[in-house]
């Protein structure tokens, strides 16, 4: 895959296109050891080596980040009431290049924690959020009321058949697609796997089951599980194996 040199520089945090051209004119940029001053120069992201003032750049055509989202952060670029998850990213990911391309794959409510994906790859995003693919999303749920052993089979049956979910706020009622519940050793803690992303869906589903969610954390999207070593607010790039799992 080829890309313009000035675009690579802005991508790598060297300011605007104008800033990149200024760096190029100074002769600070080399491609495979040779000084290049042409901003239109096309380079091969898989083969060429680019350095700025002797420092080699990491050339990646797309970015894929996993974050352990904390509560009280909104999944948006800007918000007047709360801090946004984008504010947790380093300055290197808040350049003009990334501001126009880096986006979230789905969202989490402001009070929900857990796995968030950031990427510049629009094709991957479409594949994961498209209703046609029915990508599973797994949540850890803590409930207000413990679920008795004798009530669990009926709950499993209702979820497997597709639960009727009442309206909430501006959202209409809907019939949820079949969902899977996993019981833990604690009667008020479960895992729920759904294949949709409706407004407040997990909370509304348990409300329809006459219970209330008091804590919610997404732990998996498709074959990608949240790295347990990531503290709240921390993030890292996906490995090649994790990307393949998506």
Tab-separated table of C-alpha atoms in Angstrom:
chain	number	residue	atom	x	y	z
A	1	UNK	CA	0.000	0.000	0.000
A	2	UNK	CA	1.379	3.423	-0.950
A	3	UNK	CA	0.795	6.788	0.728
A	4	UNK	CA	1.891	10.401	0.228
A	5	UNK	CA	4.867	11.410	2.354
A	6	UNK	CA	3.280	14.586	3.735
A	7	UNK	CA	0.222	12.616	4.797
A	8	UNK	CA	2.426	10.113	6.627
A	9	UNK	CA	4.094	12.968	8.507
A	10	UNK	CA	0.774	14.445	9.639
A	11	UNK	CA	-0.388	10.932	10.516
A	12	UNK	CA	2.715	10.570	12.724
A	13	UNK	CA	2.040	13.745	14.694
A	14	UNK	CA	4.129	16.331	12.816
A	15	UNK	CA	1.306	18.851	12.530
A	16	UNK	CA	-0.649	19.958	9.483
A	17	UNK	CA	0.226	19.397	5.817
A	18	UNK	CA	1.797	22.868	5.876
A	19	UNK	CA	3.973	21.870	8.839
A	20	UNK	CA	4.963	18.656	7.068
A	21	UNK	CA	6.054	20.557	3.946
A	22	UNK	CA	8.172	22.865	6.097
A	23	UNK	CA	9.957	19.871	7.626
A	24	UNK	CA	10.515	18.404	4.178
A	25	UNK	CA	11.970	21.642	2.802
A	26	UNK	CA	14.505	21.684	5.656
A	27	UNK	CA	15.791	18.292	4.499
A	28	UNK	CA	14.983	16.577	7.783
A	29	UNK	CA	13.141	13.664	6.180
A	30	UNK	CA	14.799	10.601	4.686
A	31	UNK	CA	13.284	7.623	2.865
A	32	UNK	CA	15.531	4.562	2.909
A	33	UNK	CA	18.425	6.795	3.948
A	34	UNK	CA	17.975	9.371	1.150
A	35	UNK	CA	16.776	12.932	1.810
A	36	UNK	CA	13.362	13.606	0.236
A	37	UNK	CA	11.884	17.105	-0.042
A	38	UNK	CA	8.913	16.332	-2.296
A	39	UNK	CA	5.642	16.238	-0.294
A	40	UNK	CA	3.966	14.299	-3.132
A	41	UNK	CA	6.518	11.484	-2.858
A	42	UNK	CA	4.709	8.131	-2.661
A	43	UNK	CA	6.150	5.473	-0.404
A	44	UNK	CA	5.396	1.815	0.213
A	45	UNK	CA	4.183	1.387	3.781
A	46	UNK	CA	5.345	-2.227	3.893
A	47	UNK	CA	8.834	-1.771	2.422
A	48	UNK	CA	10.098	1.797	2.839
A	49	UNK	CA	11.786	3.219	5.940
A	50	UNK	CA	11.075	6.848	6.822
A	51	UNK	CA	13.009	8.896	9.365
A	52	UNK	CA	12.599	12.453	10.636
A	53	UNK	CA	15.787	14.038	11.976
A	54	UNK	CA	17.249	10.542	12.290
A	55	UNK	CA	14.269	9.018	14.153
A	56	UNK	CA	12.631	6.131	12.276
A	57	UNK	CA	8.829	6.297	12.048
A	58	UNK	CA	6.472	3.374	12.474
A	59	UNK	CA	4.485	3.148	9.236
A	60	UNK	CA	1.040	1.642	9.663
A	61	UNK	CA	-1.731	1.964	7.118
A	62	UNK	CA	-4.445	1.566	9.784
A	63	UNK	CA	-4.648	1.889	13.553
A	64	UNK	CA	-6.407	-0.491	15.958
A	65	UNK	CA	-6.608	0.328	19.676
A	66	UNK	CA	-8.234	-1.451	22.614
A	67	UNK	CA	-9.219	0.605	25.680
A	68	UNK	CA	-10.593	-0.348	29.078
A	69	UNK	CA	-13.179	2.445	29.305
A	70	UNK	CA	-13.817	3.949	32.737
A	71	UNK	CA	-17.209	5.197	33.885
A	72	UNK	CA	-18.097	8.906	33.552
A	73	UNK	CA	-16.515	9.212	30.094
A	74	UNK	CA	-18.712	9.545	27.019
A	75	UNK	CA	-18.095	7.806	23.709
A	76	UNK	CA	-17.920	10.961	21.596
A	77	UNK	CA	-15.350	13.366	20.208
A	78	UNK	CA	-16.844	16.324	22.094
A	79	UNK	CA	-19.303	16.727	24.959
A	80	UNK	CA	-20.323	19.673	27.079
A	81	UNK	CA	-20.983	17.763	30.312
A	82	UNK	CA	-18.495	14.901	30.524
A	83	UNK	CA	-14.956	14.121	29.477
A	84	UNK	CA	-14.729	11.962	26.364
A	85	UNK	CA	-12.830	8.738	25.810
A	86	UNK	CA	-10.756	10.514	23.157
A	87	UNK	CA	-9.285	12.743	25.884
A	88	UNK	CA	-7.655	9.605	27.347
A	89	UNK	CA	-5.554	9.118	24.210
A	90	UNK	CA	-2.001	10.437	23.964
A	91	UNK	CA	-1.306	13.567	21.939
A	92	UNK	CA	0.036	11.377	19.125
A	93	UNK	CA	-3.525	10.168	18.493
A	94	UNK	CA	-5.050	13.664	18.579
A	95	UNK	CA	-3.404	15.071	15.449
A	96	UNK	CA	-5.472	16.503	12.566
A	97	UNK	CA	-4.991	13.205	10.730
A	98	UNK	CA	-6.492	11.142	13.537
A	99	UNK	CA	-9.187	13.685	14.372
A	100	UNK	CA	-10.596	13.106	10.897
A	101	UNK	CA	-10.160	9.321	10.734
A	102	UNK	CA	-9.917	7.690	14.164
A	103	UNK	CA	-13.346	6.561	15.357
A	104	UNK	CA	-15.081	4.186	17.743
A	105	UNK	CA	-16.453	0.781	16.803
A	106	UNK	CA	-19.771	1.044	18.609
A	107	UNK	CA	-20.284	2.865	21.898
A	108	UNK	CA	-20.782	2.328	25.606
A	109	UNK	CA	-23.042	4.290	27.946
A	110	UNK	CA	-21.401	6.924	30.122
A	111	UNK	CA	-21.701	4.745	33.246
A	112	UNK	CA	-20.567	1.520	31.510
A	113	UNK	CA	-16.989	0.285	31.641
A	114	UNK	CA	-14.973	-2.099	29.531
A	115	UNK	CA	-13.808	-2.926	26.042
A	116	UNK	CA	-13.754	-0.105	23.507
A	117	UNK	CA	-12.262	-0.304	20.026
A	118	UNK	CA	-10.766	2.678	18.202
A	119	UNK	CA	-9.736	2.326	14.557
A	120	UNK	CA	-9.146	4.152	11.295
A	121	UNK	CA	-10.359	1.083	9.392
A	122	UNK	CA	-13.862	1.821	8.129
A	123	UNK	CA	-14.258	-1.621	6.566
A	124	UNK	CA	-13.643	-3.336	9.909
A	125	UNK	CA	-16.095	-1.018	11.648
A	126	UNK	CA	-18.811	-1.724	9.104
A	127	UNK	CA	-18.246	-5.461	9.414
A	128	UNK	CA	-18.480	-5.411	13.223
A	129	UNK	CA	-21.499	-3.138	13.610
A	130	UNK	CA	-23.546	-4.267	10.603
A	131	UNK	CA	-26.766	-6.052	11.648
A	132	UNK	CA	-26.044	-8.624	8.931
A	133	UNK	CA	-22.939	-9.943	10.718
A	134	UNK	CA	-24.575	-10.267	14.177
A	135	UNK	CA	-21.230	-9.778	15.928
A	136	UNK	CA	-21.540	-11.068	19.529
A	137	UNK	CA	-20.764	-8.710	22.415
A	138	UNK	CA	-20.271	-10.109	25.898
A	139	UNK	CA	-20.970	-8.147	29.102
A	140	UNK	CA	-20.310	-8.726	32.770
A	141	UNK	CA	-23.440	-7.688	34.675
A	142	UNK	CA	-24.022	-7.103	38.377
A	143	UNK	CA	-27.699	-7.112	39.323
A	144	UNK	CA	-29.604	-5.440	42.100
A	145	UNK	CA	-31.515	-8.621	42.966
A	146	UNK	CA	-30.028	-12.095	43.237
A	147	UNK	CA	-31.410	-14.689	40.830
A	148	UNK	CA	-32.649	-17.836	42.530
A	149	UNK	CA	-31.502	-21.180	41.131
A	150	UNK	CA	-35.074	-22.233	40.322
A	151	UNK	CA	-35.700	-19.058	38.257
A	152	UNK	CA	-32.699	-19.427	35.960
A	153	UNK	CA	-34.082	-21.941	33.476
A	154	UNK	CA	-37.061	-19.704	32.711
A	155	UNK	CA	-34.768	-16.674	32.199
A	156	UNK	CA	-32.559	-18.701	29.844
A	157	UNK	CA	-35.648	-19.747	27.899
A	158	UNK	CA	-36.932	-16.175	27.545
A	159	UNK	CA	-33.558	-14.858	26.398
A	160	UNK	CA	-33.055	-17.686	23.902
A	161	UNK	CA	-36.513	-17.086	22.407
A	162	UNK	CA	-36.025	-13.327	22.014
A	163	UNK	CA	-37.101	-11.075	24.851
A	164	UNK	CA	-39.786	-8.431	24.401
A	165	UNK	CA	-38.180	-5.168	25.563
A	166	UNK	CA	-40.389	-2.169	26.512
A	167	UNK	CA	-39.765	1.377	25.206
A	168	UNK	CA	-37.456	3.762	27.033
A	169	UNK	CA	-37.052	7.516	26.564
A	170	UNK	CA	-37.259	8.190	22.809
A	171	UNK	CA	-36.665	4.543	21.834
A	172	UNK	CA	-39.478	2.188	20.825
A	173	UNK	CA	-40.082	-1.283	22.175
A	174	UNK	CA	-38.362	-4.123	20.332
A	175	UNK	CA	-37.923	-7.879	20.373
A	176	UNK	CA	-34.315	-8.696	21.156
A	177	UNK	CA	-32.483	-11.286	19.121
A	178	UNK	CA	-31.676	-14.493	21.012
A	179	UNK	CA	-29.174	-13.865	23.808
A	180	UNK	CA	-27.065	-16.154	25.994
A	181	UNK	CA	-26.708	-15.837	29.758
A	182	UNK	CA	-23.935	-17.444	31.811
A	183	UNK	CA	-24.302	-17.808	35.569
A	184	UNK	CA	-21.420	-17.256	37.968
A	185	UNK	CA	-20.856	-18.440	41.521
A	186	UNK	CA	-22.517	-15.238	42.737
A	187	UNK	CA	-26.307	-15.105	42.358
A	188	UNK	CA	-26.242	-11.413	41.429
A	189	UNK	CA	-23.454	-11.571	38.813
A	190	UNK	CA	-23.835	-12.936	35.270
A	191	UNK	CA	-22.402	-12.701	31.782
A	192	UNK	CA	-24.758	-11.777	28.941
A	193	UNK	CA	-23.918	-12.133	25.240
A	194	UNK	CA	-26.005	-10.187	22.716
A	195	UNK	CA	-25.665	-9.576	18.969
A	196	UNK	CA	-27.248	-6.125	18.790
A	197	UNK	CA	-26.480	-2.661	20.097
A	198	UNK	CA	-29.801	-1.022	20.913
A	199	UNK	CA	-30.138	1.974	23.234
A	200	UNK	CA	-29.444	0.849	26.836
A	201	UNK	CA	-30.081	-2.680	25.618
A	202	UNK	CA	-28.609	-4.771	28.430
A	203	UNK	CA	-30.198	-2.588	31.116
A	204	UNK	CA	-33.571	-2.689	29.361
A	205	UNK	CA	-33.417	-6.455	28.930
A	206	UNK	CA	-32.882	-7.053	32.629
A	207	UNK	CA	-35.576	-4.496	33.448
A	208	UNK	CA	-37.910	-6.620	31.283
A	209	UNK	CA	-36.862	-9.554	33.474
A	210	UNK	CA	-37.856	-7.520	36.551
A	211	UNK	CA	-34.315	-6.835	37.709
A	212	UNK	CA	-31.957	-3.853	37.568
A	213	UNK	CA	-28.365	-3.543	36.377
A	214	UNK	CA	-26.160	-1.827	38.958
A	215	UNK	CA	-22.812	-2.386	37.192
A	216	UNK	CA	-22.030	-3.137	33.553
A	217	UNK	CA	-18.778	-3.919	31.783
A	218	UNK	CA	-18.200	-5.097	28.207
A	219	UNK	CA	-15.565	-7.829	28.201
A	220	UNK	CA	-15.562	-9.139	24.621
A	221	UNK	CA	-16.395	-8.178	21.013
A	222	UNK	CA	-16.441	-11.086	18.580
A	223	UNK	CA	-13.276	-13.074	19.236
A	224	UNK	CA	-11.517	-10.154	20.943
A	225	UNK	CA	-11.432	-10.200	24.752
A	226	UNK	CA	-10.521	-7.235	26.939
A	227	UNK	CA	-6.921	-7.452	28.149
A	228	UNK	CA	-7.246	-7.954	31.935
A	229	UNK	CA	-3.916	-6.191	32.493
A	230	UNK	CA	-5.341	-2.874	31.225
A	231	UNK	CA	-6.386	-0.593	34.066
A	232	UNK	CA	-9.395	1.664	33.632
A	233	UNK	CA	-8.523	4.394	31.136
A	234	UNK	CA	-5.545	2.526	29.715
A	235	UNK	CA	-5.264	1.397	26.093
A	236	UNK	CA	-2.882	-0.314	23.699
A	237	UNK	CA	-2.605	-1.369	20.083
A	238	UNK	CA	-4.069	-4.707	19.047
A	239	UNK	CA	-1.704	-7.544	18.293
A	240	UNK	CA	-1.849	-9.249	14.897
A	241	UNK	CA	-3.475	-12.271	16.564
A	242	UNK	CA	-6.170	-10.098	18.167
A	243	UNK	CA	-6.863	-8.346	14.883
A	244	UNK	CA	-7.236	-11.712	13.171
A	245	UNK	CA	-9.764	-12.703	15.853
A	246	UNK	CA	-11.995	-9.834	14.704
